[in-house]
């Protein structure tokens, strides 16, 4: 029975495929008949064992329907149309660069009558491609070519990058398609976890590239603006870095890097192209930099998020207790339970003189009636308001354009980049905002120098001014204020009455200086790599990338959570503290929040010098509040997107 199927089934298939070639007698032309004339060119045994062995001759040569006419030469035999059977392959070939250049099926499949299945053996592909392309730019001697010739089916052959039939034209060297191709095909194999493990290839090649500035821009959809894999390793002649002819050999790196960074020096090439900050053994500098920045992130957020949470809870309780007093025009100064009003609150009340009257108030509070509590007093001058507007604009601009790069694997990052018109535009905006940052930082330095050395209305020498009540420099008083706030959080003491600057405001100010050195310094290095690379080793850019990225995460996370709560989100200020936009606050608010500052001004007899000549106008308030709420909305939106990126990584 087995022998029956072995001989009969192929015969039946032959009859089915050859039915279009029936002669006048109604019978198919026997392939043996064809071999009677063509046997000198076509081997019957090779044809029988080929992939086409089950086909009759007329399955391909469909014009031959009458044997007699064919033998007389009356039938013109055309080219075989492979598309009749190989529709998928033909469709792919139809859109390929091969067909556009006149390369047909037969140009590659020259052994059509003896063609056997390639059985996924890439050596067969390499043998065919090199007939025309010879040794394409050293591929046969590359790590890939040698691997294929040695029989390693994991090694990349021509078809792994260019496909078998759908071989697309790459277009101009600077085109999006061309630039994307030079990296996309490499990531396909080097991103295969099982393949790299089998072949003992570094699994960090893809991860480290995608984590770099080049890789992030590639992932966002702008490969034409950055270096891809082939730019460093070449497309075909890829050799180990130890090989003197390798493009990534240390002796050749200046030339390789110089293709993009034309003024790259030898120090510049010390950059860790695939440096991994988790690899302590091979990259200790990156490891300890990352650990230090992570420690800074965790400790800062741990302290201030706890501070924010405790303040939020305590603030809601306090808000309820003093709501009635505020409606009656009283400023409430909290005291410890069963205790007299605090010294600071009494001092502040006493400083009011005839304008205030201390009243008994339940639940451990002292209420002070504020005469003319609605009057406005100046806390900030116009230059301070202007500087803060610069801070808001630059910080949001930096965040909007920087966070998509940091979280380049997120869908929302690509959407934002699309809104800017692409990564290059985002980079331009980012650098403009960085310029604004340097402007307001320079103004801060100028105002600090003016405060310490030039102002005539302040008493004392430089040190007394530096650590005095009007200075933003931390001092010993801040320690007692921190302790007092913690005790207030736990209902153990009244809320401290502050001087002109609170400890959290001083922290924000000092953070600007730290941020300028951390973010600003690293940002300048990444902005002008060739200049800094002329005297700094290349690995300094790896360090700068870690610092810039993590410090930016710290800054945005802190501003959009802690700072937003301290200024706008706490119960007594929600939904916005407008003082930074118009520089004014009411007498009631002044005494409530800055009781010790008010008392000092009263003692010095200068209180009325700070009285606002007029309140800010309606149009001004409307425009600035609109701007302020927009900034808050943008910041909170970015915060939610960052949280999403950490919760749902891609």
CSV table of N, CA and C in Angstrom, one decimal, residues 487-570:
chain,number,residue,atom,x,y,z
A,487,UNK,N,6.4,69.2,65.8
A,487,UNK,CA,5.6,69.1,67.0
A,487,UNK,C,4.1,69.5,66.7
A,488,UNK,N,4.0,70.5,65.8
A,488,UNK,CA,2.6,71.0,65.5
A,488,UNK,C,1.9,69.9,64.7
A,489,UNK,N,2.7,69.2,63.8
A,489,UNK,CA,2.0,68.1,63.0
A,489,UNK,C,1.4,67.1,63.9
A,490,UNK,N,2.0,66.8,65.1
A,490,UNK,CA,1.5,65.8,66.0
A,490,UNK,C,0.7,66.4,67.2
A,491,UNK,N,0.2,67.7,67.0
A,491,UNK,CA,-0.6,68.3,68.0
A,491,UNK,C,0.1,68.5,69.4
A,492,UNK,N,1.4,68.7,69.3
A,492,UNK,CA,2.2,68.8,70.6
A,492,UNK,C,2.5,70.2,70.9
A,493,UNK,N,2.4,71.1,69.9
A,493,UNK,CA,2.8,72.5,70.1
A,493,UNK,C,2.1,73.4,69.1
A,494,UNK,N,2.0,74.7,69.3
A,494,UNK,CA,1.4,75.6,68.3
A,494,UNK,C,2.3,75.7,67.1
A,495,UNK,N,1.7,76.1,66.0
A,495,UNK,CA,2.4,76.3,64.8
A,495,UNK,C,3.4,77.4,64.9
A,496,UNK,N,4.6,77.3,64.5
A,496,UNK,CA,5.6,78.4,64.6
A,496,UNK,C,5.2,79.6,63.8
A,497,UNK,N,5.5,80.8,64.4
A,497,UNK,CA,5.3,82.0,63.6
A,497,UNK,C,6.6,82.3,63.0
A,498,UNK,N,6.6,82.6,61.7
A,498,UNK,CA,7.9,82.6,60.9
A,498,UNK,C,8.3,84.1,60.7
A,499,UNK,N,9.6,84.1,60.4
A,499,UNK,CA,10.2,85.4,59.9
A,499,UNK,C,9.9,85.6,58.4
A,500,UNK,N,10.7,86.4,57.8
A,500,UNK,CA,10.5,86.7,56.4
A,500,UNK,C,10.5,85.4,55.5
A,501,UNK,N,11.5,84.5,55.8
A,501,UNK,CA,11.6,83.3,55.0
A,501,UNK,C,11.5,82.0,55.9
A,502,UNK,N,10.7,81.1,55.4
A,502,UNK,CA,10.6,79.8,56.1
A,502,UNK,C,11.7,78.8,55.7
A,503,UNK,N,11.8,77.8,56.4
A,503,UNK,CA,12.9,76.8,56.1
A,503,UNK,C,12.6,76.1,54.8
A,504,UNK,N,11.4,75.9,54.4
A,504,UNK,CA,11.2,75.3,53.1
A,504,UNK,C,11.4,76.2,51.9
A,505,UNK,N,11.2,77.5,52.2
A,505,UNK,CA,11.5,78.5,51.1
A,505,UNK,C,13.0,78.6,50.9
A,506,UNK,N,13.7,78.6,52.0
A,506,UNK,CA,15.2,78.6,51.9
A,506,UNK,C,15.7,77.4,51.2
A,507,UNK,N,15.1,76.2,51.5
A,507,UNK,CA,15.5,75.0,50.8
A,507,UNK,C,15.3,75.1,49.3
A,508,UNK,N,14.1,75.7,48.9
A,508,UNK,CA,13.9,75.9,47.4
A,508,UNK,C,14.9,76.8,46.8
A,509,UNK,N,15.3,77.9,47.5
A,509,UNK,CA,16.3,78.8,47.0
A,509,UNK,C,17.7,78.2,46.9
A,510,UNK,N,18.1,77.5,47.9
A,510,UNK,CA,19.4,76.8,47.8
A,510,UNK,C,19.4,75.7,46.7
A,511,UNK,N,18.2,75.1,46.5
A,511,UNK,CA,18.1,74.1,45.5
A,511,UNK,C,18.4,74.6,44.1
A,512,UNK,N,18.1,75.9,43.9
A,512,UNK,CA,18.3,76.5,42.6
A,512,UNK,C,19.8,76.6,42.3
A,513,UNK,N,20.6,76.9,43.3
A,513,UNK,CA,22.1,76.9,43.2
A,513,UNK,C,22.6,75.5,42.9
A,514,UNK,N,22.2,74.5,43.7
A,514,UNK,CA,22.6,73.2,43.5
A,514,UNK,C,22.2,72.7,42.1
A,515,UNK,N,20.9,73.0,41.7
A,515,UNK,CA,20.4,72.6,40.4
A,515,UNK,C,21.2,73.2,39.3
A,516,UNK,N,21.6,74.4,39.4
A,516,UNK,CA,22.4,75.1,38.3
A,516,UNK,C,23.7,74.4,38.1
A,517,UNK,N,24.4,73.9,39.2
A,517,UNK,CA,25.6,73.2,39.0
A,517,UNK,C,25.4,71.8,38.5
A,518,UNK,N,24.3,71.2,39.0
A,518,UNK,CA,24.1,69.8,38.6
A,518,UNK,C,23.4,69.7,37.2
A,519,UNK,N,22.2,70.3,37.1
A,519,UNK,CA,21.5,70.3,35.8
A,519,UNK,C,22.2,71.2,34.8
A,520,UNK,N,22.5,72.4,35.2
A,520,UNK,CA,23.1,73.4,34.3
A,520,UNK,C,24.4,73.0,33.8
A,521,UNK,N,25.3,72.5,34.7
A,521,UNK,CA,26.6,72.1,34.4
A,521,UNK,C,26.6,70.9,33.4
A,522,UNK,N,25.9,69.9,33.8
A,522,UNK,CA,25.8,68.7,33.0
A,522,UNK,C,25.1,69.0,31.6
A,523,UNK,N,24.1,69.9,31.7
A,523,UNK,CA,23.4,70.3,30.4
A,523,UNK,C,24.4,71.0,29.5
A,524,UNK,N,25.2,71.9,30.0
A,524,UNK,CA,26.2,72.5,29.1
A,524,UNK,C,27.2,71.5,28.5
A,525,UNK,N,27.6,70.5,29.3
A,525,UNK,CA,28.5,69.5,28.7
A,525,UNK,C,27.8,68.8,27.6
A,526,UNK,N,26.5,68.4,27.8
A,526,UNK,CA,25.8,67.7,26.7
A,526,UNK,C,25.5,68.6,25.5
A,527,UNK,N,25.4,69.9,25.8
A,527,UNK,CA,25.0,70.8,24.7
A,527,UNK,C,26.2,71.1,23.8
A,528,UNK,N,27.4,71.1,24.4
A,528,UNK,CA,28.7,71.4,23.7
A,528,UNK,C,29.7,70.3,23.9
A,529,UNK,N,29.4,69.1,23.5
A,529,UNK,CA,30.3,67.9,23.8
A,529,UNK,C,31.7,68.0,23.2
A,530,UNK,N,31.8,68.6,22.0
A,530,UNK,CA,33.1,68.7,21.4
A,530,UNK,C,34.0,69.6,22.1
A,531,UNK,N,33.5,70.7,22.6
A,531,UNK,CA,34.3,71.7,23.4
A,531,UNK,C,34.8,71.0,24.7
A,532,UNK,N,33.8,70.5,25.5
A,532,UNK,CA,34.2,69.9,26.7
A,532,UNK,C,35.0,68.6,26.5
A,533,UNK,N,34.8,67.9,25.4
A,533,UNK,CA,35.5,66.7,25.1
A,533,UNK,C,37.0,67.0,24.7
A,534,UNK,N,37.3,68.2,24.5
A,534,UNK,CA,38.7,68.6,24.2
A,534,UNK,C,39.6,68.5,25.5
A,535,UNK,N,39.0,68.6,26.7
A,535,UNK,CA,39.8,68.6,27.9
A,535,UNK,C,39.2,67.7,29.0
A,536,UNK,N,38.0,67.1,28.7
A,536,UNK,CA,37.5,66.1,29.7
A,536,UNK,C,37.4,64.7,29.0
A,537,UNK,N,37.6,63.7,29.8
A,537,UNK,CA,37.5,62.3,29.2
A,537,UNK,C,36.1,62.0,28.8
A,538,UNK,N,35.9,61.2,27.8
A,538,UNK,CA,34.6,60.9,27.3
A,538,UNK,C,33.6,60.4,28.3
A,539,UNK,N,34.1,59.6,29.3
A,539,UNK,CA,33.2,59.0,30.2
A,539,UNK,C,32.5,60.1,31.1
A,540,UNK,N,33.1,61.3,31.1
A,540,UNK,CA,32.5,62.4,31.8
A,540,UNK,C,31.1,62.7,31.3
A,541,UNK,N,30.9,62.4,30.0
A,541,UNK,CA,29.5,62.6,29.4
A,541,UNK,C,28.6,61.6,29.9
A,542,UNK,N,29.0,60.4,30.1
A,542,UNK,CA,28.2,59.3,30.7
A,542,UNK,C,27.7,59.8,32.1
A,543,UNK,N,28.7,60.3,32.9
A,543,UNK,CA,28.4,60.8,34.2
A,543,UNK,C,27.4,62.0,34.1
A,544,UNK,N,27.7,62.9,33.2
A,544,UNK,CA,26.8,64.1,33.0
A,544,UNK,C,25.4,63.6,32.6
A,545,UNK,N,25.2,62.6,31.8
A,545,UNK,CA,23.9,62.1,31.4
A,545,UNK,C,23.1,61.6,32.6
A,546,UNK,N,23.8,60.8,33.5
A,546,UNK,CA,23.1,60.3,34.7
A,546,UNK,C,22.7,61.4,35.6
A,547,UNK,N,23.6,62.4,35.8
A,547,UNK,CA,23.3,63.5,36.7
A,547,UNK,C,22.2,64.4,36.1
A,548,UNK,N,22.3,64.7,34.9
A,548,UNK,CA,21.3,65.5,34.2
A,548,UNK,C,19.9,64.9,34.3
A,549,UNK,N,19.8,63.6,34.0
A,549,UNK,CA,18.6,62.9,33.9
A,549,UNK,C,18.0,62.7,35.3
A,550,UNK,N,18.8,62.3,36.3
A,550,UNK,CA,18.2,62.1,37.6
A,550,UNK,C,17.9,63.4,38.4
A,551,UNK,N,18.8,64.4,38.2
A,551,UNK,CA,18.5,65.6,38.8
A,551,UNK,C,17.3,66.3,38.3
A,552,UNK,N,17.0,66.1,36.9
A,552,UNK,CA,15.8,66.6,36.3
A,552,UNK,C,14.6,65.9,36.9
A,553,UNK,N,14.7,64.6,37.1
A,553,UNK,CA,13.6,63.9,37.7
A,553,UNK,C,13.3,64.4,39.1
A,554,UNK,N,14.4,64.6,39.9
A,554,UNK,CA,14.3,65.1,41.2
A,554,UNK,C,13.6,66.5,41.2
A,555,UNK,N,14.1,67.4,40.3
A,555,UNK,CA,13.5,68.7,40.3
A,555,UNK,C,12.0,68.7,39.9
A,556,UNK,N,11.7,68.0,38.8
A,556,UNK,CA,10.3,68.0,38.4
A,556,UNK,C,9.4,67.3,39.4
A,557,UNK,N,9.9,66.2,40.0
A,557,UNK,CA,9.1,65.5,41.0
A,557,UNK,C,8.9,66.4,42.2
A,558,UNK,N,9.9,67.1,42.6
A,558,UNK,CA,9.8,68.0,43.8
A,558,UNK,C,8.9,69.2,43.6
A,559,UNK,N,9.1,69.8,42.5
A,559,UNK,CA,8.3,71.0,42.2
A,559,UNK,C,6.8,70.7,42.0
A,560,UNK,N,6.5,69.6,41.3
A,560,UNK,CA,5.1,69.3,41.0
A,560,UNK,C,4.4,68.6,42.2
A,561,UNK,N,5.2,68.3,43.2
A,561,UNK,CA,4.5,67.7,44.4
A,561,UNK,C,4.7,68.5,45.6
A,562,UNK,N,6.0,68.6,46.1
A,562,UNK,CA,6.3,69.3,47.3
A,562,UNK,C,6.1,70.8,47.2
A,563,UNK,N,6.7,71.4,46.2
A,563,UNK,CA,6.6,72.9,46.0
A,563,UNK,C,5.2,73.3,45.7
A,564,UNK,N,4.5,72.6,44.9
A,564,UNK,CA,3.1,72.9,44.6
A,564,UNK,C,2.2,72.8,45.8
A,565,UNK,N,2.5,71.9,46.7
A,565,UNK,CA,1.7,71.8,47.9
A,565,UNK,C,2.1,72.9,48.9
A,566,UNK,N,3.3,73.2,49.1
A,566,UNK,CA,3.8,74.2,50.0
A,566,UNK,C,3.2,75.6,49.6
A,567,UNK,N,3.1,75.9,48.3
A,567,UNK,CA,2.7,77.2,47.9
A,567,UNK,C,1.2,77.3,47.6
A,568,UNK,N,0.7,76.2,47.0
A,568,UNK,CA,-0.7,76.3,46.5
A,568,UNK,C,-1.7,75.3,47.1
A,569,UNK,N,-1.1,74.1,47.4
A,569,UNK,CA,-2.0,73.0,47.7
A,569,UNK,C,-2.4,72.9,49.2
A,570,UNK,N,-1.6,73.5,50.1
A,570,UNK,CA,-2.0,73.3,51.5
A,570,UNK,C,-3.4,74.0,51.8
